[in-house]
Amino acid sequence: MSRNPNWFEEELKLALELYLSKDLQWHSKISDSTPEVIALSQILNNLDLAPKNHGKNFRSPSSIRLKLANFKTFDERYNKLSLANTGKLDKEIWEMYHAKYEQLTEECLKVLREHFKGENSGVVREYLTRLGMYEDLREEFLKYLKEVVKRTKDFQTKALTEKNIDVSRVIMNSCYDLLKVANDFNICVGYQKDDEKKQIDTYEEHAGINEKPIKPEKKIGRFIQSTFTELIAHNYLTQEDLEFLTSEQSCRNEFHIGHPFIRKVDLSCSISDQIKDANGYIRYWKEPVRIKEQEYCICKEWYESNRKYYTKWLNRIKVINGINLSKEELNNILCYLKKNDEENVYNSTEKLIKKFFYIEHMDIILEKLIASGILMKFHDSVDQLVIEDYDLLCDIIEKTRK
DNA sequence: ACGTGTATGCCTTCCATCCC
DNA sequence: GGGATGGAAGGCATACACGT
């Protein structure tokens, strides 16, 4: 591949302008993805000075960074040499302009007006605006845009407490539209990166009244790994649970998966064969977990359709094994809650503590029932506790029955 | 010299197809 | 229709090449 041409005087002026406009901290953190570096690269690629049919690496962000590093060599603010082998012209341009930034800016504007032939959108426009190519109304506009976004978000928060679900939905959708327009504008003027756009998308799925914005769920595999490790860390699994999880039939019934949830492994032998099924296909994650002095591998064959079964089991384990109560006592509390619910009698923290005065730390137990999703505080009130997951409640009553 | 791009291989996730 | 099976595709870490 032919070598890129040496830097032209005009290009060096633009590079030096960027160099001088930034502080030492900025220089210490630049990379090929720094917006100003990208912008300058795009500008240099669109000067009519650039040779036709130049290679794709012509004045790439990497080369811009290198040129900036070259200027660093001359900079007295750095007490050590940055890069040797700087160009002769680099030195000349540095000597000519490093103490005359205002004059350099004028020169750069002249270069751009005469030689820049490219598009001026996004980061490039921002860069040119900084140099004074355009009047900057952007700053002013962005200030108002920020205020609009802030107020829109306030509306969203208020919509969460709106009692009429249809009204809530209409407000949420309108807010969503507004935020999307603001977001698109921010991206268009290079104020926000493309990947930050996702934050707005989560609002689209918002269901309305009394529900938190829906966050994208962890992928099933990661979800299993993180929550199961949490159970192990809290020592929630009993010997009986472990036997259940190593049984193919039990796991098929409970989780609808085709392999035992966990499989005992022998660390003295190679693990690679122990994570395979009878046909030699890998069905377990290779990193074993340690539970009660025994190593186990976790089944990796989880699909999104299994999530509901696993979550149900997980919540049950968290309540039954995570609340320090006998099954009988837990059953009493849950039956009482169920009965009240059926008779439209409301529950409150105070009332339940009073009723179960003989159980220690009833307040903590109620918090755990809320955390597990069985109960919820209606409109964040401690005075009114309602059943959030009736099925889970009944499921646990069934499991704790004598 | 060093950050970035690319290739590689292993591991994980998910999909298409088969079979009961 | 739904579970079992095989394998494709995706994800990720790592090594290495590249540019200047």
Short mmCIF file of C-alpha atoms (C1' of nucleotides) in Angstrom, two decimals:
data_model
loop_
_atom_site.label_atom_id
_atom_site.label_comp_id
_atom_site.label_asym_id
_atom_site.label_seq_id
_atom_site.Cartn_x
_atom_site.Cartn_y
_atom_site.Cartn_z
CA MET A 1 0.00 0.00 0.00
CA SER A 2 1.36 3.45 -0.85
CA ARG A 3 2.32 5.73 1.97
CA ASN A 4 0.00 8.60 2.89
CA PRO A 5 1.33 12.01 1.82
CA ASN A 6 3.06 14.16 4.40
CA TRP A 7 0.87 16.58 6.26
CA PHE A 8 0.13 19.84 4.47
CA GLU A 9 0.65 23.13 6.21
CA GLU A 10 -3.14 23.74 6.23
CA GLU A 11 -3.77 20.39 7.89
CA LEU A 12 -1.11 21.03 10.50
CA LYS A 13 -2.69 24.37 11.35
CA LEU A 14 -6.02 22.69 11.98
CA ALA A 15 -4.38 19.99 14.08
CA LEU A 16 -2.44 22.55 16.11
CA GLU A 17 -5.63 24.55 16.67
CA LEU A 18 -7.25 21.47 18.15
CA TYR A 19 -4.15 20.77 20.23
CA LEU A 20 -4.03 24.29 21.69
CA SER A 21 -7.78 24.50 22.32
CA LYS A 22 -7.68 21.62 24.81
CA ASP A 23 -6.19 21.22 28.27
CA LEU A 24 -3.70 18.63 29.49
CA GLN A 25 -6.43 16.44 30.94
CA TRP A 26 -8.16 16.18 27.58
CA HIS A 27 -4.88 15.24 25.91
CA SER A 28 -4.24 12.51 28.44
CA LYS A 29 -7.59 10.87 27.69
CA ILE A 30 -7.98 11.07 23.91
CA SER A 31 -8.63 8.01 21.83
CA ASP A 32 -9.79 7.28 18.30
CA SER A 33 -13.35 7.67 19.46
CA THR A 34 -12.93 11.17 20.91
CA PRO A 35 -15.53 13.31 19.05
CA GLU A 36 -13.10 16.16 18.24
CA VAL A 37 -10.55 13.68 16.86
CA ILE A 38 -13.22 12.05 14.70
CA ALA A 39 -14.45 15.46 13.55
CA LEU A 40 -10.97 16.62 12.54
CA SER A 41 -10.38 13.34 10.73
CA GLN A 42 -13.62 13.86 8.77
CA ILE A 43 -12.72 17.46 8.02
CA LEU A 44 -9.22 16.60 6.74
CA ASN A 45 -10.71 13.86 4.59
CA ASN A 46 -12.99 16.46 3.03
CA LEU A 47 -10.45 19.13 2.23
CA ASP A 48 -9.84 19.54 -1.50
CA LEU A 49 -6.13 19.26 -0.65
CA ALA A 50 -6.52 15.57 0.05
CA PRO A 51 -5.24 13.34 -2.75
CA LYS A 52 -7.93 11.59 -4.79
CA ASN A 53 -8.26 7.82 -4.22
CA HIS A 54 -6.40 8.02 -0.94
CA GLY A 55 -6.36 4.93 1.30
CA LYS A 56 -8.94 4.37 4.03
CA ASN A 57 -6.35 5.25 6.67
CA PHE A 58 -5.76 8.71 5.26
CA ARG A 59 -5.83 11.16 8.22
CA SER A 60 -7.56 8.54 10.33
CA PRO A 61 -8.38 9.29 13.99
CA SER A 62 -5.21 7.33 14.83
CA SER A 63 -3.09 9.60 12.66
CA ILE A 64 -4.72 12.68 14.20
CA ARG A 65 -3.82 11.39 17.65
CA LEU A 66 -0.27 10.76 16.55
CA LYS A 67 0.04 14.28 15.15
CA LEU A 68 -1.26 15.71 18.41
CA ALA A 69 1.32 13.58 20.23
CA ASN A 70 3.97 15.10 17.94
CA PHE A 71 2.98 18.60 19.07
CA LYS A 72 3.23 17.37 22.66
CA THR A 73 6.96 16.90 22.05
CA PHE A 74 7.41 20.66 21.63
CA ASP A 75 5.11 21.56 24.51
CA GLU A 76 6.97 22.81 27.56
CA ARG A 77 4.02 21.91 29.75
CA TYR A 78 5.17 18.29 29.35
CA ASN A 79 8.49 17.68 31.01
CA LYS A 80 9.20 14.50 29.10
CA LEU A 81 9.41 13.78 25.42
CA SER A 82 6.24 12.35 23.93
CA LEU A 83 7.24 11.09 20.52
CA ALA A 84 10.50 11.53 18.67
CA ASN A 85 10.70 11.75 14.86
CA THR A 86 8.41 14.71 14.42
CA GLY A 87 8.24 16.36 11.03
CA LYS A 88 10.20 19.46 10.16
CA LEU A 89 7.01 21.26 9.18
CA ASP A 90 5.40 20.25 12.52
CA LYS A 91 8.10 22.16 14.33
CA GLU A 92 7.76 25.20 12.03
CA ILE A 93 4.00 25.42 12.49
CA TRP A 94 4.41 24.99 16.24
CA GLU A 95 6.99 27.76 16.44
CA MET A 96 4.89 30.05 14.28
CA TYR A 97 1.54 29.67 16.06
CA HIS A 98 1.76 28.06 19.48
CA ALA A 99 1.83 31.46 21.19
CA LYS A 100 -0.64 33.06 18.75
CA TYR A 101 -3.85 31.08 19.14
CA GLU A 102 -6.15 33.91 17.96
CA GLN A 103 -4.18 34.29 14.73
CA LEU A 104 -4.15 30.51 14.26
CA THR A 105 -7.94 30.38 14.55
CA GLU A 106 -8.25 33.03 11.84
CA GLU A 107 -5.90 31.01 9.63
CA CYS A 108 -7.92 27.85 10.24
CA LEU A 109 -11.16 29.58 9.31
CA LYS A 110 -9.52 30.73 6.09
CA VAL A 111 -8.39 27.16 5.31
CA LEU A 112 -11.87 25.78 5.97
CA ARG A 113 -13.66 28.44 3.90
CA GLU A 114 -11.33 27.82 0.96
CA HIS A 115 -10.80 24.07 1.08
CA PHE A 116 -13.55 22.31 3.05
CA LYS A 117 -15.95 20.60 0.64
CA GLY A 118 -17.70 18.11 2.87
CA GLU A 119 -20.98 17.74 4.72
CA ASN A 120 -21.19 19.63 7.97
CA SER A 121 -23.52 17.61 10.12
CA GLY A 122 -23.03 16.02 13.57
CA VAL A 123 -19.58 16.25 15.16
CA VAL A 124 -18.17 18.18 12.19
CA ARG A 125 -20.75 20.93 12.53
CA GLU A 126 -20.05 21.12 16.25
CA TYR A 127 -16.35 21.41 15.52
CA LEU A 128 -16.83 24.11 12.89
CA THR A 129 -19.19 26.00 15.17
CA ARG A 130 -16.50 26.01 17.85
CA LEU A 131 -14.11 27.58 15.36
CA GLY A 132 -16.64 30.26 14.56
CA MET A 133 -17.75 29.01 11.14
CA TYR A 134 -21.36 29.29 12.31
CA GLU A 135 -23.15 31.36 14.83
CA ASP A 136 -23.80 29.13 17.78
CA LEU A 137 -27.48 29.06 18.51
CA ARG A 138 -27.07 25.44 19.49
CA GLU A 139 -25.99 26.09 23.08
CA GLU A 140 -28.97 28.34 23.63
CA PHE A 141 -31.35 25.87 22.06
CA LEU A 142 -29.96 22.91 23.98
CA LYS A 143 -30.54 24.79 27.22
CA TYR A 144 -34.27 25.03 26.43
CA LEU A 145 -34.35 21.47 25.17
CA LYS A 146 -32.90 20.27 28.48
CA GLU A 147 -35.68 22.11 30.31
CA VAL A 148 -38.31 20.49 28.07
CA VAL A 149 -36.84 17.03 28.78
CA LYS A 150 -36.78 17.72 32.53
CA ARG A 151 -40.44 18.83 32.58
CA THR A 152 -41.48 15.91 30.39
CA LYS A 153 -39.88 13.52 32.86
CA ASP A 154 -41.76 15.24 35.70
CA PHE A 155 -44.96 14.56 33.77
CA GLN A 156 -44.01 10.90 33.43
CA THR A 157 -43.50 10.63 37.18
CA LYS A 158 -46.89 12.22 37.79
CA ALA A 159 -48.50 9.88 35.27
CA LEU A 160 -47.42 6.96 37.45
CA THR A 161 -49.80 8.07 40.21
CA GLU A 162 -52.68 8.81 37.86
CA LYS A 163 -55.60 6.63 38.94
CA ASN A 164 -57.16 6.28 35.50
CA ILE A 165 -55.00 3.85 33.55
CA ASP A 166 -56.14 5.17 30.14
CA VAL A 167 -55.22 8.74 31.07
CA SER A 168 -51.90 7.46 32.40
CA ARG A 169 -51.21 5.71 29.12
CA VAL A 170 -52.04 8.79 27.02
CA ILE A 171 -49.68 10.94 29.11
CA MET A 172 -46.93 8.33 29.02
CA ASN A 173 -47.20 7.96 25.24
CA SER A 174 -47.11 11.72 24.67
CA CYS A 175 -44.10 12.05 26.97
CA TYR A 176 -42.44 9.25 25.12
CA ASP A 177 -42.95 11.00 21.77
CA LEU A 178 -41.55 14.25 23.15
CA LEU A 179 -38.48 12.57 24.63
CA LYS A 180 -37.89 10.73 21.40
CA VAL A 181 -37.93 13.97 19.38
CA ALA A 182 -35.55 15.60 21.89
CA ASN A 183 -33.29 12.58 21.78
CA ASP A 184 -33.21 12.48 17.98
CA PHE A 185 -32.31 16.16 17.93
CA ASN A 186 -29.49 15.62 20.44
CA ILE A 187 -28.07 12.84 18.28
CA CYS A 188 -28.47 14.92 15.14
CA VAL A 189 -26.36 17.79 16.55
CA GLY A 190 -23.84 15.33 17.98
CA TYR A 191 -24.74 16.17 21.57
CA GLN A 192 -25.57 12.60 22.47
CA LYS A 193 -24.18 9.31 21.24
CA ASP A 194 -26.37 6.83 19.38
CA ASP A 195 -26.14 4.14 22.03
CA GLU A 196 -27.63 6.42 24.71
CA LYS A 197 -30.84 6.39 22.68
CA LYS A 198 -31.86 3.08 24.25
CA GLN A 199 -32.67 4.80 27.56
CA ILE A 200 -35.67 6.45 25.92
CA ASP A 201 -36.96 3.23 24.35
CA THR A 202 -37.70 1.69 27.74
CA TYR A 203 -40.49 4.22 28.27
CA GLU A 204 -42.40 2.95 25.25
CA GLU A 205 -43.24 -0.27 27.06
CA HIS A 206 -44.53 1.48 30.14
CA ALA A 207 -47.77 -0.08 31.24
CA GLY A 208 -49.23 2.80 33.19
CA ILE A 209 -50.65 3.16 36.63
CA ASN A 210 -48.67 2.13 39.68
CA GLU A 211 -46.02 0.29 37.76
CA LYS A 212 -42.36 1.15 37.47
CA PRO A 213 -40.89 1.68 33.99
CA ILE A 214 -40.12 -1.66 32.44
CA LYS A 215 -36.40 -2.31 32.30
CA PRO A 216 -35.06 -4.81 29.82
CA GLU A 217 -34.74 -8.13 31.63
CA LYS A 218 -31.46 -9.91 31.91
CA LYS A 219 -31.07 -12.61 29.32
CA ILE A 220 -32.25 -15.93 30.68
CA GLY A 221 -28.77 -17.47 31.06
CA ARG A 222 -27.37 -14.51 32.97
CA PHE A 223 -30.55 -14.33 35.05
CA ILE A 224 -30.21 -17.98 36.11
CA GLN A 225 -26.50 -17.58 36.91
CA SER A 226 -26.86 -14.42 38.98
CA THR A 227 -29.95 -15.41 40.96
CA PHE A 228 -28.81 -18.97 41.62
CA THR A 229 -25.39 -17.76 42.83
CA GLU A 230 -27.27 -15.40 45.12
CA LEU A 231 -29.24 -18.32 46.59
CA ILE A 232 -25.99 -20.18 47.23
CA ALA A 233 -24.35 -17.11 48.80
CA HIS A 234 -27.30 -16.76 51.19
CA ASN A 235 -27.16 -20.46 51.98
CA TYR A 236 -30.84 -20.77 51.10
CA LEU A 237 -30.64 -24.26 49.57
CA THR A 238 -31.32 -27.24 51.79
CA GLN A 239 -30.06 -30.78 51.21
CA GLU A 240 -33.57 -31.66 50.11
CA ASP A 241 -33.51 -28.85 47.52
CA LEU A 242 -30.18 -30.10 46.17
CA GLU A 243 -31.54 -33.60 45.70
CA PHE A 244 -34.53 -32.12 43.94
CA LEU A 245 -32.28 -30.10 41.60
CA THR A 246 -30.15 -33.10 40.66
CA SER A 247 -33.19 -35.15 39.69
CA GLU A 248 -34.01 -35.13 35.98
CA GLN A 249 -37.67 -35.94 36.53
CA SER A 250 -38.17 -33.27 39.22
CA CYS A 251 -36.49 -30.62 37.08
CA ARG A 252 -38.58 -31.59 34.07
CA ASN A 253 -41.75 -31.15 36.10
CA GLU A 254 -40.69 -27.99 37.93
CA PHE A 255 -38.72 -26.03 35.32
CA HIS A 256 -39.68 -27.79 32.06
CA ILE A 257 -36.01 -28.33 31.22
CA GLY A 258 -34.60 -31.52 29.77
CA HIS A 259 -31.63 -32.00 32.10
CA PRO A 260 -31.09 -31.88 35.85
CA PHE A 261 -30.65 -28.29 36.99
CA ILE A 262 -27.35 -29.10 38.65
CA ARG A 263 -24.93 -32.00 38.26
CA LYS A 264 -22.33 -33.12 40.79
CA VAL A 265 -18.80 -32.83 39.42
CA ASP A 266 -15.57 -34.49 40.38
CA LEU A 267 -12.82 -31.87 40.27
CA SER A 268 -10.09 -34.51 40.29
CA CYS A 269 -11.15 -35.53 36.77
CA SER A 270 -11.38 -33.38 33.63
CA ILE A 271 -14.45 -31.20 33.78
CA SER A 272 -14.91 -31.01 30.01
CA ASP A 273 -16.49 -34.48 29.82
CA GLN A 274 -18.64 -33.96 32.88
CA ILE A 275 -20.49 -31.00 31.35
CA LYS A 276 -21.63 -33.01 28.31
CA ASP A 277 -24.79 -35.02 27.80
CA ALA A 278 -24.88 -38.68 26.75
CA ASN A 279 -24.37 -37.64 23.11
CA GLY A 280 -21.31 -35.55 23.85
CA TYR A 281 -23.00 -32.14 23.63
CA ILE A 282 -22.21 -29.51 26.20
CA ARG A 283 -25.25 -28.96 28.38
CA TYR A 284 -23.72 -27.45 31.54
CA TRP A 285 -21.76 -24.30 32.21
CA LYS A 286 -18.17 -25.25 32.69
CA GLU A 287 -17.58 -23.09 35.77
CA PRO A 288 -18.71 -25.20 38.74
CA VAL A 289 -20.32 -23.71 41.87
CA ARG A 290 -19.67 -24.93 45.39
CA ILE A 291 -22.68 -25.82 47.53
CA LYS A 292 -22.26 -27.47 50.92
CA GLU A 293 -18.73 -28.77 50.26
CA GLN A 294 -19.73 -30.24 46.90
CA GLU A 295 -19.03 -28.90 43.38
CA TYR A 296 -21.92 -28.70 40.92
CA CYS A 297 -22.26 -27.55 37.33
CA ILE A 298 -25.38 -25.64 36.35
CA CYS A 299 -27.45 -26.63 33.34
CA LYS A 300 -27.12 -24.11 30.50
CA GLU A 301 -30.11 -25.24 28.46
CA TRP A 302 -32.44 -22.46 29.56
CA TYR A 303 -34.87 -20.79 27.19
CA GLU A 304 -36.97 -17.70 27.71
CA SER A 305 -40.02 -19.96 28.01
CA ASN A 306 -38.53 -21.53 31.16
CA ARG A 307 -38.16 -18.19 32.92
CA LYS A 308 -41.63 -18.16 34.49
CA TYR A 309 -41.20 -21.63 36.00
CA TYR A 310 -37.77 -20.82 37.39
CA THR A 311 -38.91 -17.44 38.79
CA LYS A 312 -41.81 -19.12 40.56
CA TRP A 313 -39.46 -21.67 42.15
CA LEU A 314 -36.91 -18.96 43.00
CA ASN A 315 -39.44 -16.75 44.76
CA ARG A 316 -40.77 -19.75 46.66
CA ILE A 317 -37.28 -20.71 47.84
CA LYS A 318 -36.55 -17.12 48.83
CA VAL A 319 -39.66 -17.05 51.03
CA ILE A 320 -39.60 -20.56 52.49
CA ASN A 321 -35.84 -20.79 53.07
CA GLY A 322 -35.11 -17.08 53.34
CA ILE A 323 -37.55 -16.30 56.12
CA ASN A 324 -36.38 -17.72 59.38
CA LEU A 325 -39.65 -19.33 60.42
CA SER A 326 -41.03 -22.82 60.70
CA LYS A 327 -43.13 -23.90 57.72
CA GLU A 328 -46.13 -24.05 60.04
CA GLU A 329 -45.78 -20.45 61.18
CA LEU A 330 -45.20 -19.21 57.66
CA ASN A 331 -48.28 -21.14 56.55
CA ASN A 332 -50.33 -19.46 59.31
CA ILE A 333 -49.30 -15.97 58.18
CA LEU A 334 -49.97 -16.63 54.51
CA CYS A 335 -53.35 -18.30 55.19
CA TYR A 336 -54.35 -15.29 57.25
CA LEU A 337 -53.38 -12.93 54.43
CA LYS A 338 -55.28 -15.03 51.91
CA LYS A 339 -58.38 -15.18 54.06
CA ASN A 340 -58.38 -11.39 54.60
CA ASP A 341 -57.95 -10.84 50.90
CA GLU A 342 -60.90 -13.08 50.09
CA GLU A 343 -63.06 -11.22 52.60
CA ASN A 344 -61.88 -7.79 51.38
CA VAL A 345 -60.39 -7.05 54.78
CA TYR A 346 -57.35 -4.83 54.43
CA ASN A 347 -53.93 -5.66 55.92
CA SER A 348 -51.43 -3.22 57.34
CA THR A 349 -47.97 -3.61 58.83
CA GLU A 350 -49.21 -2.50 62.22
CA LYS A 351 -52.21 -4.81 62.19
CA LEU A 352 -50.16 -7.84 61.15
CA ILE A 353 -47.46 -7.19 63.78
CA LYS A 354 -50.23 -6.99 66.37
CA LYS A 355 -51.91 -10.17 65.16
CA PHE A 356 -48.64 -12.16 65.11
CA PHE A 357 -47.19 -10.57 68.27
CA TYR A 358 -45.64 -13.90 69.28
CA ILE A 359 -43.42 -14.01 66.16
CA GLU A 360 -40.13 -12.15 66.50
CA HIS A 361 -39.15 -9.57 63.87
CA MET A 362 -42.51 -9.68 62.13
CA ASP A 363 -41.64 -6.33 60.50
CA ILE A 364 -38.60 -7.88 58.80
CA ILE A 365 -40.68 -10.86 57.69
CA LEU A 366 -43.22 -8.52 56.09
CA GLU A 367 -40.42 -6.65 54.30
CA LYS A 368 -39.20 -10.00 52.95
CA LEU A 369 -42.69 -10.89 51.75
CA ILE A 370 -42.79 -7.54 49.95
CA ALA A 371 -39.31 -8.07 48.48
CA SER A 372 -40.32 -11.54 47.23
CA GLY A 373 -43.31 -10.04 45.43
CA ILE A 374 -46.09 -11.70 47.43
CA LEU A 375 -47.20 -8.45 49.05
CA MET A 376 -47.00 -4.87 47.90
CA LYS A 377 -47.46 -1.54 49.59
CA PHE A 378 -50.46 0.02 47.92
CA HIS A 379 -49.37 3.44 46.63
CA ASP A 380 -46.27 3.06 48.84
CA SER A 381 -48.39 3.10 51.97
CA VAL A 382 -47.50 0.99 55.01
CA ASP A 383 -51.14 1.25 56.04
CA GLN A 384 -52.39 -0.82 53.19
CA LEU A 385 -50.65 -4.03 52.16
CA VAL A 386 -52.17 -5.84 49.23
CA ILE A 387 -51.41 -9.21 47.71
CA GLU A 388 -49.34 -8.75 44.59
CA ASP A 389 -48.81 -12.35 43.54
CA TYR A 390 -51.78 -14.46 44.51
CA ASP A 391 -50.52 -17.55 42.70
CA LEU A 392 -47.19 -17.46 44.52
CA LEU A 393 -49.00 -17.05 47.84
CA CYS A 394 -51.19 -20.09 47.15
CA ASP A 395 -48.19 -22.03 45.88
CA ILE A 396 -46.27 -21.45 49.10
CA ILE A 397 -49.31 -22.24 51.23
CA GLU A 398 -49.51 -25.54 49.38
CA LYS A 399 -45.81 -26.28 49.91
CA THR A 400 -45.87 -25.41 53.61
CA ARG A 401 -48.99 -27.38 54.38
CA LYS A 402 -48.43 -30.19 56.88
"C1'" DA B 1 4.69 2.76 21.81
"C1'" DC B 2 0.22 1.79 22.11
"C1'" DG B 3 -4.68 2.01 21.01
"C1'" DT B 4 -7.51 -0.07 17.75
"C1'" DG B 5 -8.92 -3.47 14.38
"C1'" DT B 6 -9.12 -8.22 13.07
"C1'" DA B 7 -8.72 -13.21 13.40
"C1'" DT B 8 -9.36 -17.12 16.09
"C1'" DG B 9 -11.28 -20.37 19.05
"C1'" DC B 10 -14.00 -21.52 22.82
"C1'" DC B 11 -18.25 -21.03 25.10
"C1'" DT B 12 -23.22 -19.75 25.23
"C1'" DT B 13 -27.60 -18.91 23.29
"C1'" DC B 14 -31.07 -19.81 20.37
"C1'" DC B 15 -33.29 -21.74 16.28
"C1'" DA B 16 -34.86 -25.34 12.98
"C1'" DT B 17 -36.11 -29.79 12.52
"C1'" DC B 18 -37.37 -34.25 14.00
"C1'" DC B 19 -40.08 -37.33 16.49
"C1'" DC B 20 -43.43 -38.95 19.76
"C1'" DG C 1 -48.29 -29.50 20.08
"C1'" DG C 2 -44.41 -29.77 22.59
"C1'" DG C 3 -40.15 -31.81 24.01
"C1'" DA C 4 -35.60 -33.57 22.25
"C1'" DT C 5 -31.79 -32.96 19.37
"C1'" DG C 6 -28.21 -31.06 16.51
"C1'" DG C 7 -26.06 -27.36 15.01
"C1'" DA C 8 -25.83 -22.43 13.52
"C1'" DA C 9 -25.12 -18.02 15.17
"C1'" DG C 10 -23.79 -14.91 18.58
"C1'" DG C 11 -20.81 -13.43 22.44
"C1'" DC C 12 -16.57 -12.93 24.44
"C1'" DA C 13 -11.65 -13.22 25.58
"C1'" DT C 14 -7.29 -13.34 23.72
"C1'" DA C 15 -3.52 -12.89 20.56
"C1'" DC C 16 -1.61 -10.63 17.02
"C1'" DA C 17 -1.14 -7.17 13.23
"C1'" DC C 18 -1.30 -2.56 11.93
"C1'" DG C 19 -0.58 2.41 11.48
"C1'" DT C 20 2.27 6.25 12.07
#
